[in-house]
Amino acid sequence: MLMDPRTLARHEARAQVFKALAHPSRLLMVDELMQSERCVCELTALVGSDMSTVSKHLSVLKTAGVVADERRGAQIWYRLRMKCVARFFACVDSELQRQAREQFDLVHADTVPK
Amino acid sequence: MLMDPRTLARHEARAQVFKALAHPSRLLMVDELMQSERCVCELTALVGSDMSTVSKHLSVLKTAGVVADERRGAQIWYRLRMKCVARFFACVDSELQRQAREQFDLVHADTVPK
DNA sequence: CCGCCATTTGGCTAAACTGCCAAGTGTGCA
DNA sequence: TGCACACTTGGCAGTTTAGCCAAATGGCGG
């Protein structure tokens, strides 16, 4: 992969964001954080994994710049930092739905001629 | 991870899209496809990997619904199917840039008192 | 039908990712 | 100071992913 270092670096940084979002548990947490900030214990209850696992997931999201954390006493609260994921989620959902519909129409094109 | 199957399925499908985008080479190709459709040979030249590797990358993007392909003679042309990635890329870039700036300001807060 | 070209698929190894347990860190309270 | 609580980090085994080569597929011009 030979290319301009600046362009390469941009794609690396972008890829890190996508990598961070490329896991069902992490998506679930981000979805939850769209509503409001949450402590680790709440997110742990949400995804149902070991707290150490959840903590590592949060670390991935934080390193990528998707979320931010703040300690308040013994607890640590996470909030969504990259707000635009919300709009993208909606777009992905509607696009996937559209594709599923097209697929359905194709399969049934012979049984229900237009 | 115990949760409602519908919600789970939605997050799985979303995660597949993000996983597909979570690789520098694939991001580079998607970026290129924002401009116009491209054949495999053009994309191979762009990323500079083996054509078999590029083909597999494209297969990942296609399965996730991000791109679509069409055979024309001996060549196969790929086009961007999930158009909204463009807007999201722009948002991610500006957000990452903002974060980098904030980080810079923090580090130099003592040397350049406001 | 044959050879050539563009692309995909199979197979293999190295690297990265996941998730659990155990151990470590930081905070508040007695 | 000591202990309980919230969370993070280290480490390990199992799974997935990446990228190369080689082999197979599909289409086109003889």
PDB file of C-alpha atoms (C1' of nucleotides) in Angstrom:
ATOM      1  CA  MET A   1       0.000   0.000   0.000  1.00  0.00           C
ATOM      2  CA  LEU A   2       2.144   2.843  -1.256  1.00  0.00           C
ATOM      3  CA  MET A   3       0.726   6.329  -0.913  1.00  0.00           C
ATOM      4  CA  ASP A   4       1.088   9.873   0.357  1.00  0.00           C
ATOM      5  CA  PRO A   5       1.721   9.761   4.144  1.00  0.00           C
ATOM      6  CA  ARG A   6      -0.862  12.466   4.877  1.00  0.00           C
ATOM      7  CA  THR A   7      -3.627  10.637   3.055  1.00  0.00           C
ATOM      8  CA  LEU A   8      -2.503   7.390   4.626  1.00  0.00           C
ATOM      9  CA  ALA A   9      -2.583   8.893   8.118  1.00  0.00           C
ATOM     10  CA  ARG A  10      -6.092  10.241   7.567  1.00  0.00           C
ATOM     11  CA  HIS A  11      -7.339   6.836   6.514  1.00  0.00           C
ATOM     12  CA  GLU A  12      -5.612   5.190   9.479  1.00  0.00           C
ATOM     13  CA  ALA A  13      -7.306   7.563  11.912  1.00  0.00           C
ATOM     14  CA  ARG A  14     -10.654   7.065  10.213  1.00  0.00           C
ATOM     15  CA  ALA A  15     -10.178   3.296  10.268  1.00  0.00           C
ATOM     16  CA  GLN A  16      -9.567   3.427  13.995  1.00  0.00           C
ATOM     17  CA  VAL A  17     -12.952   5.068  14.489  1.00  0.00           C
ATOM     18  CA  PHE A  18     -14.693   2.440  12.376  1.00  0.00           C
ATOM     19  CA  LYS A  19     -12.822  -0.345  14.133  1.00  0.00           C
ATOM     20  CA  ALA A  20     -14.007   1.029  17.450  1.00  0.00           C
ATOM     21  CA  LEU A  21     -17.601   0.927  16.253  1.00  0.00           C
ATOM     22  CA  ALA A  22     -17.252  -2.519  14.667  1.00  0.00           C
ATOM     23  CA  HIS A  23     -18.560  -4.558  17.565  1.00  0.00           C
ATOM     24  CA  PRO A  24     -22.160  -5.232  18.626  1.00  0.00           C
ATOM     25  CA  SER A  25     -21.511  -4.544  22.321  1.00  0.00           C
ATOM     26  CA  ARG A  26     -19.774  -1.284  21.573  1.00  0.00           C
ATOM     27  CA  LEU A  27     -22.546  -0.217  19.211  1.00  0.00           C
ATOM     28  CA  LEU A  28     -25.049  -0.997  21.910  1.00  0.00           C
ATOM     29  CA  MET A  29     -23.187   1.159  24.385  1.00  0.00           C
ATOM     30  CA  VAL A  30     -22.850   4.019  21.938  1.00  0.00           C
ATOM     31  CA  ASP A  31     -26.556   3.769  21.247  1.00  0.00           C
ATOM     32  CA  GLU A  32     -27.210   4.058  24.967  1.00  0.00           C
ATOM     33  CA  LEU A  33     -24.844   6.991  25.320  1.00  0.00           C
ATOM     34  CA  MET A  34     -26.822   8.855  22.664  1.00  0.00           C
ATOM     35  CA  GLN A  35     -29.511   9.319  25.303  1.00  0.00           C
ATOM     36  CA  SER A  36     -27.310  10.395  28.162  1.00  0.00           C
ATOM     37  CA  GLU A  37     -24.062   9.712  30.001  1.00  0.00           C
ATOM     38  CA  ARG A  38     -23.699   6.395  31.823  1.00  0.00           C
ATOM     39  CA  CYS A  39     -21.348   4.923  34.409  1.00  0.00           C
ATOM     40  CA  VAL A  40     -19.470   1.693  33.716  1.00  0.00           C
ATOM     41  CA  CYS A  41     -21.749  -0.275  36.027  1.00  0.00           C
ATOM     42  CA  GLU A  42     -24.808   0.760  34.010  1.00  0.00           C
ATOM     43  CA  LEU A  43     -23.196  -0.156  30.705  1.00  0.00           C
ATOM     44  CA  THR A  44     -22.029  -3.464  32.174  1.00  0.00           C
ATOM     45  CA  ALA A  45     -25.597  -4.289  33.140  1.00  0.00           C
ATOM     46  CA  LEU A  46     -26.719  -3.275  29.650  1.00  0.00           C
ATOM     47  CA  VAL A  47     -24.420  -5.527  27.640  1.00  0.00           C
ATOM     48  CA  GLY A  48     -24.299  -8.336  30.192  1.00  0.00           C
ATOM     49  CA  SER A  49     -20.568  -9.103  29.954  1.00  0.00           C
ATOM     50  CA  ASP A  50     -17.878  -9.064  32.588  1.00  0.00           C
ATOM     51  CA  MET A  51     -17.043  -5.557  33.773  1.00  0.00           C
ATOM     52  CA  SER A  52     -13.421  -5.989  32.725  1.00  0.00           C
ATOM     53  CA  THR A  53     -14.597  -6.752  29.199  1.00  0.00           C
ATOM     54  CA  VAL A  54     -16.855  -3.701  29.145  1.00  0.00           C
ATOM     55  CA  SER A  55     -14.049  -1.546  30.468  1.00  0.00           C
ATOM     56  CA  LYS A  56     -11.800  -2.648  27.626  1.00  0.00           C
ATOM     57  CA  HIS A  57     -14.531  -1.938  25.094  1.00  0.00           C
ATOM     58  CA  LEU A  58     -14.895   1.550  26.524  1.00  0.00           C
ATOM     59  CA  SER A  59     -11.162   2.011  26.326  1.00  0.00           C
ATOM     60  CA  VAL A  60     -11.274   1.237  22.610  1.00  0.00           C
ATOM     61  CA  LEU A  61     -14.052   3.774  22.056  1.00  0.00           C
ATOM     62  CA  LYS A  62     -12.208   6.374  24.103  1.00  0.00           C
ATOM     63  CA  THR A  63      -8.903   5.921  22.265  1.00  0.00           C
ATOM     64  CA  ALA A  64     -10.703   6.351  18.957  1.00  0.00           C
ATOM     65  CA  GLY A  65     -12.266   9.579  20.211  1.00  0.00           C
ATOM     66  CA  VAL A  66     -15.837   8.304  20.093  1.00  0.00           C
ATOM     67  CA  VAL A  67     -16.514   8.732  23.811  1.00  0.00           C
ATOM     68  CA  ALA A  68     -14.997  10.643  26.717  1.00  0.00           C
ATOM     69  CA  ASP A  69     -14.828   9.710  30.389  1.00  0.00           C
ATOM     70  CA  GLU A  70     -14.892  11.630  33.640  1.00  0.00           C
ATOM     71  CA  ARG A  71     -14.332  10.386  37.149  1.00  0.00           C
ATOM     72  CA  ARG A  72     -16.830  11.438  39.820  1.00  0.00           C
ATOM     73  CA  GLY A  73     -15.966   9.907  43.134  1.00  0.00           C
ATOM     74  CA  ALA A  74     -15.539   6.190  42.813  1.00  0.00           C
ATOM     75  CA  GLN A  75     -17.490   5.970  39.557  1.00  0.00           C
ATOM     76  CA  ILE A  76     -16.441   6.841  36.044  1.00  0.00           C
ATOM     77  CA  TRP A  77     -18.963   8.327  33.669  1.00  0.00           C
ATOM     78  CA  TYR A  78     -18.821   8.016  29.908  1.00  0.00           C
ATOM     79  CA  ARG A  79     -20.445  10.336  27.406  1.00  0.00           C
ATOM     80  CA  LEU A  80     -20.685  10.362  23.639  1.00  0.00           C
ATOM     81  CA  ARG A  81     -18.103  12.640  22.107  1.00  0.00           C
ATOM     82  CA  MET A  82     -18.592  12.001  18.388  1.00  0.00           C
ATOM     83  CA  LYS A  83     -22.195  13.074  18.118  1.00  0.00           C
ATOM     84  CA  CYS A  84     -22.556  12.549  14.384  1.00  0.00           C
ATOM     85  CA  VAL A  85     -22.653   8.765  14.790  1.00  0.00           C
ATOM     86  CA  ALA A  86     -26.354   9.134  15.564  1.00  0.00           C
ATOM     87  CA  ARG A  87     -27.165  10.432  12.109  1.00  0.00           C
ATOM     88  CA  PHE A  88     -25.000   7.804  10.483  1.00  0.00           C
ATOM     89  CA  PHE A  89     -26.661   4.993  12.441  1.00  0.00           C
ATOM     90  CA  ALA A  90     -30.029   6.162  11.173  1.00  0.00           C
ATOM     91  CA  CYS A  91     -28.763   6.252   7.604  1.00  0.00           C
ATOM     92  CA  VAL A  92     -27.210   2.795   7.828  1.00  0.00           C
ATOM     93  CA  ASP A  93     -30.409   1.374   9.256  1.00  0.00           C
ATOM     94  CA  SER A  94     -32.588   2.841   6.545  1.00  0.00           C
ATOM     95  CA  GLU A  95     -30.139   1.778   3.836  1.00  0.00           C
ATOM     96  CA  LEU A  96     -30.001  -1.797   5.148  1.00  0.00           C
ATOM     97  CA  GLN A  97     -33.778  -1.824   5.311  1.00  0.00           C
ATOM     98  CA  ARG A  98     -34.025  -0.587   1.741  1.00  0.00           C
ATOM     99  CA  GLN A  99     -31.607  -3.268   0.590  1.00  0.00           C
ATOM    100  CA  ALA A 100     -33.587  -5.967   2.404  1.00  0.00           C
ATOM    101  CA  ARG A 101     -36.754  -4.754   0.693  1.00  0.00           C
ATOM    102  CA  GLU A 102     -35.092  -4.791  -2.737  1.00  0.00           C
ATOM    103  CA  GLN A 103     -33.852  -8.300  -2.083  1.00  0.00           C
ATOM    104  CA  PHE A 104     -37.359  -9.401  -1.112  1.00  0.00           C
ATOM    105  CA  ASP A 105     -38.845  -7.888  -4.272  1.00  0.00           C
ATOM    106  CA  LEU A 106     -36.258  -9.619  -6.424  1.00  0.00           C
ATOM    107  CA  VAL A 107     -36.920 -13.031  -4.914  1.00  0.00           C
ATOM    108  CA  HIS A 108     -40.686 -12.669  -5.363  1.00  0.00           C
ATOM    109  CA  ALA A 109     -40.591 -11.038  -8.769  1.00  0.00           C
ATOM    110  CA  ASP A 110     -41.806 -14.244 -10.492  1.00  0.00           C
ATOM    111  CA  THR A 111     -44.593 -15.151  -8.040  1.00  0.00           C
ATOM    112  CA  VAL A 112     -46.053 -11.648  -8.007  1.00  0.00           C
ATOM    113  CA  PRO A 113     -45.529 -10.167 -11.483  1.00  0.00           C
ATOM    114  CA  LYS A 114     -45.858  -6.399 -11.384  1.00  0.00           C
TER     115      LYS A 114
ATOM    116  CA  MET B   1     -24.934 -10.454  26.119  1.00  0.00           C
ATOM    117  CA  LEU B   2     -28.607 -11.059  26.861  1.00  0.00           C
ATOM    118  CA  MET B   3     -31.092  -8.891  25.010  1.00  0.00           C
ATOM    119  CA  ASP B   4     -34.097  -8.649  22.734  1.00  0.00           C
ATOM    120  CA  PRO B   5     -33.364 -10.560  19.489  1.00  0.00           C
ATOM    121  CA  ARG B   6     -34.610  -7.729  17.256  1.00  0.00           C
ATOM    122  CA  THR B   7     -32.360  -5.166  18.858  1.00  0.00           C
ATOM    123  CA  LEU B   8     -29.508  -7.648  18.816  1.00  0.00           C
ATOM    124  CA  ALA B   9     -29.996  -8.333  15.106  1.00  0.00           C
ATOM    125  CA  ARG B  10     -30.017  -4.624  14.316  1.00  0.00           C
ATOM    126  CA  HIS B  11     -26.724  -4.147  16.108  1.00  0.00           C
ATOM    127  CA  GLU B  12     -25.218  -7.176  14.383  1.00  0.00           C
ATOM    128  CA  ALA B  13     -26.126  -5.798  10.948  1.00  0.00           C
ATOM    129  CA  ARG B  14     -24.819  -2.377  11.874  1.00  0.00           C
ATOM    130  CA  ALA B  15     -21.612  -3.907  13.211  1.00  0.00           C
ATOM    131  CA  GLN B  16     -21.085  -5.695   9.909  1.00  0.00           C
ATOM    132  CA  VAL B  17     -21.156  -2.357   8.101  1.00  0.00           C
ATOM    133  CA  PHE B  18     -18.645  -0.834  10.502  1.00  0.00           C
ATOM    134  CA  LYS B  19     -16.435  -3.913  10.300  1.00  0.00           C
ATOM    135  CA  ALA B  20     -16.437  -3.581   6.536  1.00  0.00           C
ATOM    136  CA  LEU B  21     -15.265   0.027   6.816  1.00  0.00           C
ATOM    137  CA  ALA B  22     -12.709  -0.733   9.533  1.00  0.00           C
ATOM    138  CA  HIS B  23      -9.677  -1.123   7.274  1.00  0.00           C
ATOM    139  CA  PRO B  24      -7.476   1.550   5.697  1.00  0.00           C
ATOM    140  CA  SER B  25      -7.455  -0.086   2.259  1.00  0.00           C
ATOM    141  CA  ARG B  26     -11.200  -0.458   2.210  1.00  0.00           C
ATOM    142  CA  LEU B  27     -11.677   3.132   3.351  1.00  0.00           C
ATOM    143  CA  LEU B  28      -9.374   4.255   0.585  1.00  0.00           C
ATOM    144  CA  MET B  29     -11.419   2.363  -1.989  1.00  0.00           C
ATOM    145  CA  VAL B  30     -14.699   3.714  -0.645  1.00  0.00           C
ATOM    146  CA  ASP B  31     -13.240   7.202  -0.801  1.00  0.00           C
ATOM    147  CA  GLU B  32     -12.350   6.615  -4.420  1.00  0.00           C
ATOM    148  CA  LEU B  33     -15.787   5.229  -5.218  1.00  0.00           C
ATOM    149  CA  MET B  34     -17.345   8.438  -3.887  1.00  0.00           C
ATOM    150  CA  GLN B  35     -16.108  10.090  -7.059  1.00  0.00           C
ATOM    151  CA  SER B  36     -17.210   7.475  -9.529  1.00  0.00           C
ATOM    152  CA  GLU B  37     -17.382   3.738 -10.213  1.00  0.00           C
ATOM    153  CA  ARG B  38     -14.130   1.830 -10.667  1.00  0.00           C
ATOM    154  CA  CYS B  39     -13.082  -1.588 -11.959  1.00  0.00           C
ATOM    155  CA  VAL B  40     -11.075  -3.976  -9.780  1.00  0.00           C
ATOM    156  CA  CYS B  41      -7.912  -3.277 -11.732  1.00  0.00           C
ATOM    157  CA  GLU B  42      -8.148   0.449 -10.992  1.00  0.00           C
ATOM    158  CA  LEU B  43      -8.713  -0.153  -7.294  1.00  0.00           C
ATOM    159  CA  THR B  44      -5.854  -2.646  -7.229  1.00  0.00           C
ATOM    160  CA  ALA B  45      -3.533  -0.003  -8.639  1.00  0.00           C
ATOM    161  CA  LEU B  46      -4.854   2.484  -6.085  1.00  0.00           C
ATOM    162  CA  VAL B  47      -4.196   0.457  -2.934  1.00  0.00           C
ATOM    163  CA  GLY B  48      -1.128  -1.349  -4.286  1.00  0.00           C
ATOM    164  CA  SER B  49      -1.893  -4.807  -2.909  1.00  0.00           C
ATOM    165  CA  ASP B  50      -2.306  -8.107  -4.682  1.00  0.00           C
ATOM    166  CA  MET B  51      -5.471  -8.245  -6.774  1.00  0.00           C
ATOM    167  CA  SER B  52      -6.703 -11.255  -4.822  1.00  0.00           C
ATOM    168  CA  THR B  53      -6.429  -9.236  -1.647  1.00  0.00           C
ATOM    169  CA  VAL B  54      -8.318  -6.324  -3.156  1.00  0.00           C
ATOM    170  CA  SER B  55     -10.990  -8.668  -4.446  1.00  0.00           C
ATOM    171  CA  LYS B  56     -11.524 -10.044  -0.962  1.00  0.00           C
ATOM    172  CA  HIS B  57     -11.744  -6.547   0.464  1.00  0.00           C
ATOM    173  CA  LEU B  58     -14.383  -5.683  -2.113  1.00  0.00           C
ATOM    174  CA  SER B  59     -16.261  -8.830  -1.236  1.00  0.00           C
ATOM    175  CA  VAL B  60     -16.413  -7.699   2.388  1.00  0.00           C
ATOM    176  CA  LEU B  61     -17.759  -4.287   1.383  1.00  0.00           C
ATOM    177  CA  LYS B  62     -20.304  -5.861  -0.945  1.00  0.00           C
ATOM    178  CA  THR B  63     -21.578  -8.344   1.648  1.00  0.00           C
ATOM    179  CA  ALA B  64     -22.071  -5.491   4.105  1.00  0.00           C
ATOM    180  CA  GLY B  65     -24.076  -3.578   1.503  1.00  0.00           C
ATOM    181  CA  VAL B  66     -21.625  -0.717   1.205  1.00  0.00           C
ATOM    182  CA  VAL B  67     -20.859  -1.228  -2.481  1.00  0.00           C
ATOM    183  CA  ALA B  68     -22.447  -3.005  -5.430  1.00  0.00           C
ATOM    184  CA  ASP B  69     -20.793  -4.667  -8.418  1.00  0.00           C
ATOM    185  CA  GLU B  70     -21.707  -5.141 -12.048  1.00  0.00           C
ATOM    186  CA  ARG B  71     -19.990  -7.227 -14.680  1.00  0.00           C
ATOM    187  CA  ARG B  72     -19.332  -5.572 -18.047  1.00  0.00           C
ATOM    188  CA  GLY B  73     -17.493  -7.929 -20.330  1.00  0.00           C
ATOM    189  CA  ALA B  74     -14.402  -9.247 -18.681  1.00  0.00           C
ATOM    190  CA  GLN B  75     -14.266  -6.476 -16.094  1.00  0.00           C
ATOM    191  CA  ILE B  76     -16.272  -5.987 -12.953  1.00  0.00           C
ATOM    192  CA  TRP B  77     -17.214  -2.479 -11.896  1.00  0.00           C
ATOM    193  CA  TYR B  78     -17.868  -1.427  -8.341  1.00  0.00           C
ATOM    194  CA  ARG B  79     -19.941   1.540  -7.234  1.00  0.00           C
ATOM    195  CA  LEU B  80     -20.774   3.056  -3.859  1.00  0.00           C
ATOM    196  CA  ARG B  81     -24.159   1.903  -2.635  1.00  0.00           C
ATOM    197  CA  MET B  82     -24.273   3.412   0.851  1.00  0.00           C
ATOM    198  CA  LYS B  83     -23.963   7.050  -0.109  1.00  0.00           C
ATOM    199  CA  CYS B  84     -24.260   8.463   3.393  1.00  0.00           C
ATOM    200  CA  VAL B  85     -20.748   7.325   4.286  1.00  0.00           C
ATOM    201  CA  ALA B  86     -19.492  10.473   2.577  1.00  0.00           C
ATOM    202  CA  ARG B  87     -21.182  12.766   5.077  1.00  0.00           C
ATOM    203  CA  PHE B  88     -20.006  10.622   7.965  1.00  0.00           C
ATOM    204  CA  PHE B  89     -16.409  10.634   6.750  1.00  0.00           C
ATOM    205  CA  ALA B  90     -16.489  14.418   6.704  1.00  0.00           C
ATOM    206  CA  CYS B  91     -17.885  14.530  10.214  1.00  0.00           C
ATOM    207  CA  VAL B  92     -15.328  12.074  11.564  1.00  0.00           C
ATOM    208  CA  ASP B  93     -12.508  14.047   9.969  1.00  0.00           C
ATOM    209  CA  SER B  94     -13.637  17.353  11.436  1.00  0.00           C
ATOM    210  CA  GLU B  95     -14.246  15.773  14.832  1.00  0.00           C
ATOM    211  CA  LEU B  96     -10.793  14.169  14.892  1.00  0.00           C
ATOM    212  CA  GLN B  97      -9.287  17.481  13.861  1.00  0.00           C
ATOM    213  CA  ARG B  98     -11.152  19.275  16.630  1.00  0.00           C
ATOM    214  CA  GLN B  99      -9.913  16.751  19.161  1.00  0.00           C
ATOM    215  CA  ALA B 100      -6.344  17.127  17.947  1.00  0.00           C
ATOM    216  CA  ARG B 101      -6.628  20.898  18.346  1.00  0.00           C
ATOM    217  CA  GLU B 102      -8.049  20.561  21.875  1.00  0.00           C
ATOM    218  CA  GLN B 103      -5.207  18.227  22.755  1.00  0.00           C
ATOM    219  CA  PHE B 104      -2.678  20.719  21.418  1.00  0.00           C
ATOM    220  CA  ASP B 105      -4.228  23.560  23.407  1.00  0.00           C
ATOM    221  CA  LEU B 106      -4.145  21.475  26.576  1.00  0.00           C
ATOM    222  CA  VAL B 107      -0.490  20.597  26.212  1.00  0.00           C
ATOM    223  CA  HIS B 108       0.478  24.230  25.612  1.00  0.00           C
ATOM    224  CA  ALA B 109      -1.842  25.762  28.175  1.00  0.00           C
ATOM    225  CA  ASP B 110       1.068  26.545  30.535  1.00  0.00           C
ATOM    226  CA  THR B 111       3.483  27.941  27.950  1.00  0.00           C
ATOM    227  CA  VAL B 112       0.888  30.235  26.375  1.00  0.00           C
ATOM    228  CA  PRO B 113      -1.407  31.412  29.196  1.00  0.00           C
ATOM    229  CA  LYS B 114      -4.650  32.788  27.776  1.00  0.00           C
TER     230      LYS B 114
ATOM    231  C1'  DC C   1     -12.848 -24.991 -28.894  1.00  0.00           C
ATOM    232  C1'  DC C   2      -8.274 -22.553 -27.331  1.00  0.00           C
ATOM    233  C1'  DG C   3      -5.687 -19.158 -25.182  1.00  0.00           C
ATOM    234  C1'  DC C   4      -5.680 -14.868 -22.859  1.00  0.00           C
ATOM    235  C1'  DC C   5      -7.336 -11.620 -19.764  1.00  0.00           C
ATOM    236  C1'  DA C   6      -9.897  -9.952 -15.460  1.00  0.00           C
ATOM    237  C1'  DT C   7     -11.463 -11.501 -11.352  1.00  0.00           C
ATOM    238  C1'  DT C   8     -12.618 -14.767  -7.657  1.00  0.00           C
ATOM    239  C1'  DT C   9     -11.763 -18.614  -4.494  1.00  0.00           C
ATOM    240  C1'  DG C  10      -8.971 -21.952  -1.660  1.00  0.00           C
ATOM    241  C1'  DG C  11      -5.442 -22.570   1.441  1.00  0.00           C
ATOM    242  C1'  DC C  12      -2.073 -21.374   4.547  1.00  0.00           C
ATOM    243  C1'  DT C  13       0.497 -18.623   8.205  1.00  0.00           C
ATOM    244  C1'  DA C  14       1.052 -14.447  10.941  1.00  0.00           C
ATOM    245  C1'  DA C  15      -1.213 -10.950  13.309  1.00  0.00           C
ATOM    246  C1'  DA C  16      -5.091  -8.819  15.668  1.00  0.00           C
ATOM    247  C1'  DC C  17      -9.285  -9.185  18.500  1.00  0.00           C
ATOM    248  C1'  DT C  18     -12.376 -11.185  22.432  1.00  0.00           C
ATOM    249  C1'  DG C  19     -13.583 -12.386  26.815  1.00  0.00           C
ATOM    250  C1'  DC C  20     -12.745 -14.370  31.064  1.00  0.00           C
ATOM    251  C1'  DC C  21     -10.117 -14.561  35.565  1.00  0.00           C
ATOM    252  C1'  DA C  22      -6.913 -12.598  38.603  1.00  0.00           C
ATOM    253  C1'  DA C  23      -4.392  -8.860  40.249  1.00  0.00           C
ATOM    254  C1'  DG C  24      -3.686  -3.828  40.594  1.00  0.00           C
ATOM    255  C1'  DT C  25      -5.295   1.157  41.206  1.00  0.00           C
ATOM    256  C1'  DG C  26      -8.029   4.872  42.988  1.00  0.00           C
ATOM    257  C1'  DT C  27     -11.906   6.660  46.153  1.00  0.00           C
ATOM    258  C1'  DG C  28     -14.698   7.175  50.179  1.00  0.00           C
ATOM    259  C1'  DC C  29     -15.805   5.911  54.742  1.00  0.00           C
ATOM    260  C1'  DA C  30     -15.221   4.075  59.424  1.00  0.00           C
TER     261       DA C  30
ATOM    262  C1'  DT D   1      -5.101   2.801  58.713  1.00  0.00           C
ATOM    263  C1'  DG D   2      -8.009  -0.577  56.909  1.00  0.00           C
ATOM    264  C1'  DC D   3     -11.719  -2.136  54.220  1.00  0.00           C
ATOM    265  C1'  DA D   4     -15.234  -2.136  50.624  1.00  0.00           C
ATOM    266  C1'  DC D   5     -16.426  -0.546  46.238  1.00  0.00           C
ATOM    267  C1'  DA D   6     -15.852   0.900  41.135  1.00  0.00           C
ATOM    268  C1'  DC D   7     -13.043   0.321  37.703  1.00  0.00           C
ATOM    269  C1'  DT D   8      -8.715  -0.807  34.921  1.00  0.00           C
ATOM    270  C1'  DT D   9      -4.867  -3.676  33.511  1.00  0.00           C
ATOM    271  C1'  DG D  10      -2.224  -8.098  32.719  1.00  0.00           C
ATOM    272  C1'  DG D  11      -2.296 -12.352  30.901  1.00  0.00           C
ATOM    273  C1'  DC D  12      -3.907 -16.230  28.563  1.00  0.00           C
ATOM    274  C1'  DA D  13      -6.726 -19.401  25.127  1.00  0.00           C
ATOM    275  C1'  DG D  14      -9.894 -19.415  21.401  1.00  0.00           C
ATOM    276  C1'  DT D  15     -11.533 -17.097  17.300  1.00  0.00           C
ATOM    277  C1'  DT D  16     -11.326 -14.006  13.488  1.00  0.00           C
ATOM    278  C1'  DT D  17      -8.880 -11.388  10.006  1.00  0.00           C
ATOM    279  C1'  DA D  18      -5.091 -10.088   6.460  1.00  0.00           C
ATOM    280  C1'  DG D  19      -2.372 -10.980   2.638  1.00  0.00           C
ATOM    281  C1'  DC D  20       0.225 -13.761  -0.299  1.00  0.00           C
ATOM    282  C1'  DC D  21       0.472 -17.664  -3.804  1.00  0.00           C
ATOM    283  C1'  DA D  22      -1.712 -20.989  -6.547  1.00  0.00           C
ATOM    284  C1'  DA D  23      -5.651 -22.731  -8.721  1.00  0.00           C
ATOM    285  C1'  DA D  24     -10.348 -22.119 -10.581  1.00  0.00           C
ATOM    286  C1'  DT D  25     -13.977 -19.355 -12.971  1.00  0.00           C
ATOM    287  C1'  DG D  26     -16.079 -16.321 -16.517  1.00  0.00           C
ATOM    288  C1'  DG D  27     -15.860 -13.760 -20.906  1.00  0.00           C
ATOM    289  C1'  DC D  28     -13.857 -12.525 -25.402  1.00  0.00           C
ATOM    290  C1'  DG D  29     -11.275 -12.928 -29.742  1.00  0.00           C
ATOM    291  C1'  DG D  30      -9.653 -15.902 -32.733  1.00  0.00           C
TER     292       DG D  30
END
